Short mmCIF file of C-alpha atoms in Angstrom, two decimals:
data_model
loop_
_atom_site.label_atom_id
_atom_site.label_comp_id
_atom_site.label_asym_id
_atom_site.label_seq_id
_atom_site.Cartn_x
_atom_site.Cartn_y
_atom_site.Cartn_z
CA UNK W 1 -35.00 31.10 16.32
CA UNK W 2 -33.97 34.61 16.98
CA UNK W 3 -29.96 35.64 15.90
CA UNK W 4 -28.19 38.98 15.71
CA UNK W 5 -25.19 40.06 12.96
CA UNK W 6 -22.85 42.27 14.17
CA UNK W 7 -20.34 43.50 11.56
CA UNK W 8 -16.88 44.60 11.52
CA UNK W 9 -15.04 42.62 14.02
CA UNK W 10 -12.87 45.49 14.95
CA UNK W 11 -13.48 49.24 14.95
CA UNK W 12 -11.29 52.22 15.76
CA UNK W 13 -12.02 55.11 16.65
CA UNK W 14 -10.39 58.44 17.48
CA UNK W 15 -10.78 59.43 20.98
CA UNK W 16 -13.76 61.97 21.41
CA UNK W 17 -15.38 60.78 18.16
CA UNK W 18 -18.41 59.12 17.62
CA UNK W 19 -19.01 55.52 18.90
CA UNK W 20 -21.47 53.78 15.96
CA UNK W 21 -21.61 49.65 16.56
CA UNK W 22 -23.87 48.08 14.30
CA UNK W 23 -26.54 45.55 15.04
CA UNK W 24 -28.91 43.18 12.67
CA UNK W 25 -31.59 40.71 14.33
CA UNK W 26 -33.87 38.26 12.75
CA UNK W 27 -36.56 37.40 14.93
CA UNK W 28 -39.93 35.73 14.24
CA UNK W 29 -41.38 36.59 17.07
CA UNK W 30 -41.06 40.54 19.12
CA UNK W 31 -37.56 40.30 20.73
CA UNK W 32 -35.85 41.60 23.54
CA UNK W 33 -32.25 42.92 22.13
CA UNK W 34 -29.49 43.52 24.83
CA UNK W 35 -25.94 45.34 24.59
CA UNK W 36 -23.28 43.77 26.52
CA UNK W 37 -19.28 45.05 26.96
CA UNK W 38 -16.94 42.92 28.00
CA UNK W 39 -13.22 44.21 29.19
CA UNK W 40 -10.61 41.28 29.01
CA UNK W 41 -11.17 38.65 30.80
CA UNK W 42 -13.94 39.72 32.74
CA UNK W 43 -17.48 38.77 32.30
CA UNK W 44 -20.54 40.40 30.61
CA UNK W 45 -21.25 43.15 31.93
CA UNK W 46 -25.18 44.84 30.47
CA UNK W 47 -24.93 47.88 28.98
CA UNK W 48 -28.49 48.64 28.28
CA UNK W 49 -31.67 46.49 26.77
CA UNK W 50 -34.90 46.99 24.77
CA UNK W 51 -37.46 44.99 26.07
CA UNK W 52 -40.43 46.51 24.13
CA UNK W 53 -41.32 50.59 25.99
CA UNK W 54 -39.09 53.29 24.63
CA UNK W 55 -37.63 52.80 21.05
CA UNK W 56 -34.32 54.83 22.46
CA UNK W 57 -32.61 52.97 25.06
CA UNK W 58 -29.89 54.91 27.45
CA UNK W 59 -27.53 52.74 29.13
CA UNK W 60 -24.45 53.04 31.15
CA UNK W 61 -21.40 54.76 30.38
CA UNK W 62 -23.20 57.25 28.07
CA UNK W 63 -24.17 54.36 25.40
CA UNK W 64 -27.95 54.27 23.86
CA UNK W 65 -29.36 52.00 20.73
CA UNK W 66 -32.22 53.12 18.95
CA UNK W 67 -35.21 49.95 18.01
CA UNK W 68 -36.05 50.22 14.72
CA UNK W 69 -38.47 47.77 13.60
CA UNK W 70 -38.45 48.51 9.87
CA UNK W 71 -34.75 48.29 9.46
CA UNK W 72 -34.55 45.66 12.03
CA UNK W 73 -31.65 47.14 13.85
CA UNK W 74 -30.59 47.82 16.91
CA UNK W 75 -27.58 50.02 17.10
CA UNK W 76 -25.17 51.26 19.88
CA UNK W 77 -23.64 54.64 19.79
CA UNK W 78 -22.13 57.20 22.10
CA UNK W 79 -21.21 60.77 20.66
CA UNK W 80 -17.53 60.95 22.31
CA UNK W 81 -15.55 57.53 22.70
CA UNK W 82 -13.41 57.08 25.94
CA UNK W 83 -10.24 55.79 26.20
CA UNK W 84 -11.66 53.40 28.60
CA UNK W 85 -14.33 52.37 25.98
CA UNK W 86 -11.94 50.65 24.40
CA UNK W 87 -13.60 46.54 25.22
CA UNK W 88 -15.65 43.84 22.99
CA UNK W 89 -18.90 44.75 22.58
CA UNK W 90 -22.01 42.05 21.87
CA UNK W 91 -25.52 42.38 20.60
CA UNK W 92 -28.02 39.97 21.94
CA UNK W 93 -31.08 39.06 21.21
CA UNK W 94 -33.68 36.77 23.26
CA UNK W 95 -37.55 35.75 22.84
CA UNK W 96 -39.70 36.88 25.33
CA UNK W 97 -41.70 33.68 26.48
CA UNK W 98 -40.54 31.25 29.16
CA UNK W 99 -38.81 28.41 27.27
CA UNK W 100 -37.48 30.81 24.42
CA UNK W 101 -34.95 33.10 26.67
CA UNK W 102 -32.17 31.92 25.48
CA UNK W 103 -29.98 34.61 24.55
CA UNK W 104 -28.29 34.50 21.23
CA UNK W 105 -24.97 36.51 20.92
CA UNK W 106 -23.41 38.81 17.72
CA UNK W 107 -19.77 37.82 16.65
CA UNK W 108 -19.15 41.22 19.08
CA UNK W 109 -16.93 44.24 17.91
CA UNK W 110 -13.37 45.44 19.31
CA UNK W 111 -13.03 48.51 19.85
CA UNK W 112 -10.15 50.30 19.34
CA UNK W 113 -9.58 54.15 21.30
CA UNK W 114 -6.95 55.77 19.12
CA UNK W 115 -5.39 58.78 21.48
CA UNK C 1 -28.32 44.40 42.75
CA UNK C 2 -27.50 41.45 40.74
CA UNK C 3 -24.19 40.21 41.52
CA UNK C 4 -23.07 36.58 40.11
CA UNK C 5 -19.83 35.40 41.18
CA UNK C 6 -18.13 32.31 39.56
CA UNK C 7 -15.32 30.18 41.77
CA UNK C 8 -12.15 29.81 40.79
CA UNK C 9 -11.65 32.49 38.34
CA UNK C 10 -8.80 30.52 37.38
CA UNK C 11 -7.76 26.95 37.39
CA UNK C 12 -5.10 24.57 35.89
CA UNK C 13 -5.54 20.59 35.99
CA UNK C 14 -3.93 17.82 34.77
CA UNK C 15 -4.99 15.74 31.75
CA UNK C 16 -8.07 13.31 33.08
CA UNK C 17 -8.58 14.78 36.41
CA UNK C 18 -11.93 16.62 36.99
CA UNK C 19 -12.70 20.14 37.67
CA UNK C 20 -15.69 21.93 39.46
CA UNK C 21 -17.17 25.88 38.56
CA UNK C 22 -19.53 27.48 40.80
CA UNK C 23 -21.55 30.00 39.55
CA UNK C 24 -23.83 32.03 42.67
CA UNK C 25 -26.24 34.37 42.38
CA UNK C 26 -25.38 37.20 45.62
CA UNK C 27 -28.52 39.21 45.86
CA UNK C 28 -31.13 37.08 44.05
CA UNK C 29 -32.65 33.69 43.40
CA UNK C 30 -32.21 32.51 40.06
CA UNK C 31 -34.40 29.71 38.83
CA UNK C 32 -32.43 30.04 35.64
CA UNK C 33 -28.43 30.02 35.09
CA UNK C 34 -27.09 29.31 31.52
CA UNK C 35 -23.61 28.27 30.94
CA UNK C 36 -21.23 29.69 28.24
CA UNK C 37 -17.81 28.56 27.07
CA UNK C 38 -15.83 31.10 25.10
CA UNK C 39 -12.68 30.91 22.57
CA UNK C 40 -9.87 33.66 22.06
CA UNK C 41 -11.44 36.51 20.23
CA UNK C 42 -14.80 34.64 20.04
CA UNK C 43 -18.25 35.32 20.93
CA UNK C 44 -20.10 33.34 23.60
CA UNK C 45 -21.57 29.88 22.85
CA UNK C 46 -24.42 28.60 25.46
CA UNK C 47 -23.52 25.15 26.20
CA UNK C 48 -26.72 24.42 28.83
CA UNK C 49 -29.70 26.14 30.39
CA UNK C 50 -30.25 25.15 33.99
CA UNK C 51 -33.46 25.11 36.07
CA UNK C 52 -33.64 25.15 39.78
CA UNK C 53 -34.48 21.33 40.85
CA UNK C 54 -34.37 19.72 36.90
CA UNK C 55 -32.44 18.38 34.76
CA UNK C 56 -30.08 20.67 32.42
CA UNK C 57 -30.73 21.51 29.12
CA UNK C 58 -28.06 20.78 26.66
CA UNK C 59 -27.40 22.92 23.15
CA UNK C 60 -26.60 20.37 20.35
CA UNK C 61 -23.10 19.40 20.03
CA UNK C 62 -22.82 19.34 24.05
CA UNK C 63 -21.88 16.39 25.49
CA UNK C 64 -23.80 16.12 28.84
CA UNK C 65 -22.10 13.43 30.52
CA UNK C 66 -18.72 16.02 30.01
CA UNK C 67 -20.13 18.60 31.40
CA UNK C 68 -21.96 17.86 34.31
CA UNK C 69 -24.56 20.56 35.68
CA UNK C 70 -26.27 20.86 38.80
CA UNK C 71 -28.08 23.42 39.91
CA UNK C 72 -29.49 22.60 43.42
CA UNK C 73 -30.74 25.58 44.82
CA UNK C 74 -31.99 29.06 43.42
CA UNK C 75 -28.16 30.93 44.02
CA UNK C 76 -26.24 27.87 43.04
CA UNK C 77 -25.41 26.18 39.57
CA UNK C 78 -22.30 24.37 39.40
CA UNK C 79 -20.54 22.80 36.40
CA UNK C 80 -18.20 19.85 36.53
CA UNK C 81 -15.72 19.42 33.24
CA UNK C 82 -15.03 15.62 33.63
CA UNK C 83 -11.83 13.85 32.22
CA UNK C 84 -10.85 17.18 31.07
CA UNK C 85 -8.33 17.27 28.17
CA UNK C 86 -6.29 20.32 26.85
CA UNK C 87 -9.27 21.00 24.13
CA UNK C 88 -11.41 21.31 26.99
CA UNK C 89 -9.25 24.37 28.17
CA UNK C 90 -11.18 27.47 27.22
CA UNK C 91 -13.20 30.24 29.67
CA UNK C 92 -16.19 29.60 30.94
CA UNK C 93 -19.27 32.01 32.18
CA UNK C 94 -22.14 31.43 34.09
CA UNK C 95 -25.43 34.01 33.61
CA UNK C 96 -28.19 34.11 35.88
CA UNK C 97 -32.12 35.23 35.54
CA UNK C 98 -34.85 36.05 38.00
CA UNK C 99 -37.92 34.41 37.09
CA UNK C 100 -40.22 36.99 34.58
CA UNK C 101 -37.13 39.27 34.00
CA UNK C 102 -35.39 39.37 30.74
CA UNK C 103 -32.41 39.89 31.61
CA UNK C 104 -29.46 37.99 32.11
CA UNK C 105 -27.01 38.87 34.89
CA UNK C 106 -23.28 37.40 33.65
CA UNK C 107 -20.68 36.10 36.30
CA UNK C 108 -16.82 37.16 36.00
CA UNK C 109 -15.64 33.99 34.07
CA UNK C 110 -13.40 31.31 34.99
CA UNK C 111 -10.14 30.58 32.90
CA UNK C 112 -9.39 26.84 32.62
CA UNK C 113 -6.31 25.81 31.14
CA UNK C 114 -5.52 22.05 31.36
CA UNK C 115 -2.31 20.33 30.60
#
């Protein structure tokens, strides 16, 4: 079974500073690993994935993670946070055969834009 | 492309009296939509996977016969919180998939609150 740790619940940060969510996965098998935000209550929306081509991902709203196989991470930044950055943020991770895409969800982070 | 919309957005029943989610897919056919139910502050927990034309698959802890799923065509899933009680009050999101894509496309949510 694949699962993701996502630390610190909440995280502040001053506006125009870097963004830096962390992400942990434990996979037996080569995973997919997904970034969602989510802005309150609203749905998921995807802000980028890895699904196994380029190591750096770039996703919406100036986001990218970087795969890294050795450290098994999968981390989100953005070099300048936006006041309207500030949303819950959740890693996923997924297998990649039919019958083993269920997505498994981080604890998610809160981001905080302090002015 | 890949819109999911979820009907109502927002409902409040009484105590015992059923209550029916729609979850459509707008632009594509999904032959899989998972279910989610999500606490205050929480992350998302997957309460069923659902496959065009079969039965629902329930996570552990799930009661089936609860939370009826059907999922009769490839744009709609619906779920149907029987007997609801106020524990049952929570929000609840739908995600869609296309067959051989990884990714999961997440509807808005739906806020039920029961009294």
């Amino acid at each position: 079974a694949q699962s993701v740790t996502q630390l610190g619940s909440h995280v502040s940060v001053s506006e125009g500073a870097l963004v830096l969510l962390r992400c942990n996965y434990s996979s037996s098998v080569p995973p997919y690993l997904f970034w969602y935000v989510q802005y309150p209550n609203q749905g998921l929306q995807l802000l980028l994935k890895y699904t196994s081509a380029a190591t750096l991902v770039k996703g919406i709203n100036g986001f990218e993670a970087e795969f890294k196989k050795s450290e098994t991470s999968f981390h989100l930044t953005k070099p300048s946070a936006h006041m309207s950055d500030a949303a819950e943020y959740f890693c996923a991770v997924s297998g990649r055969t039919y019958g083993n895409n269920r997505l498994a969800f981080g604890k998610g982070n809160q981001v905080v834009v302090i002015p | 492309g890949a819109v999911v919309s979820q009907h109502p957005s927002r409902v409040i029943c009484k105590s015992g009296t059923s209550v029916k989610i729609e979850c459509r897919s707008l632009d594509f056919q999904a032959t899989t939509m998972f279910w989610y139910r999500q606490f205050p502050k929480k992350s998302l927990m997957l309460m069923a996977t659902s496959n065009e034309g079969s039965k629902a698959t329930y996570e552990q802890g799930v009661e089936k016969d609860k939370f009826l799923i059907n999922h009769a065509s490839l744009t709609l899933s619906t779920l149907t919180v029987t007997s609801a009680h106020p524990e049952d009050s929570s929000f609840y999101i739908c995600s869609a998939k296309k067959t051989g894509v990884e990714t999961q496309y997440f509807g808005p949510g739906t806020r039920l609150l029961v009294l």
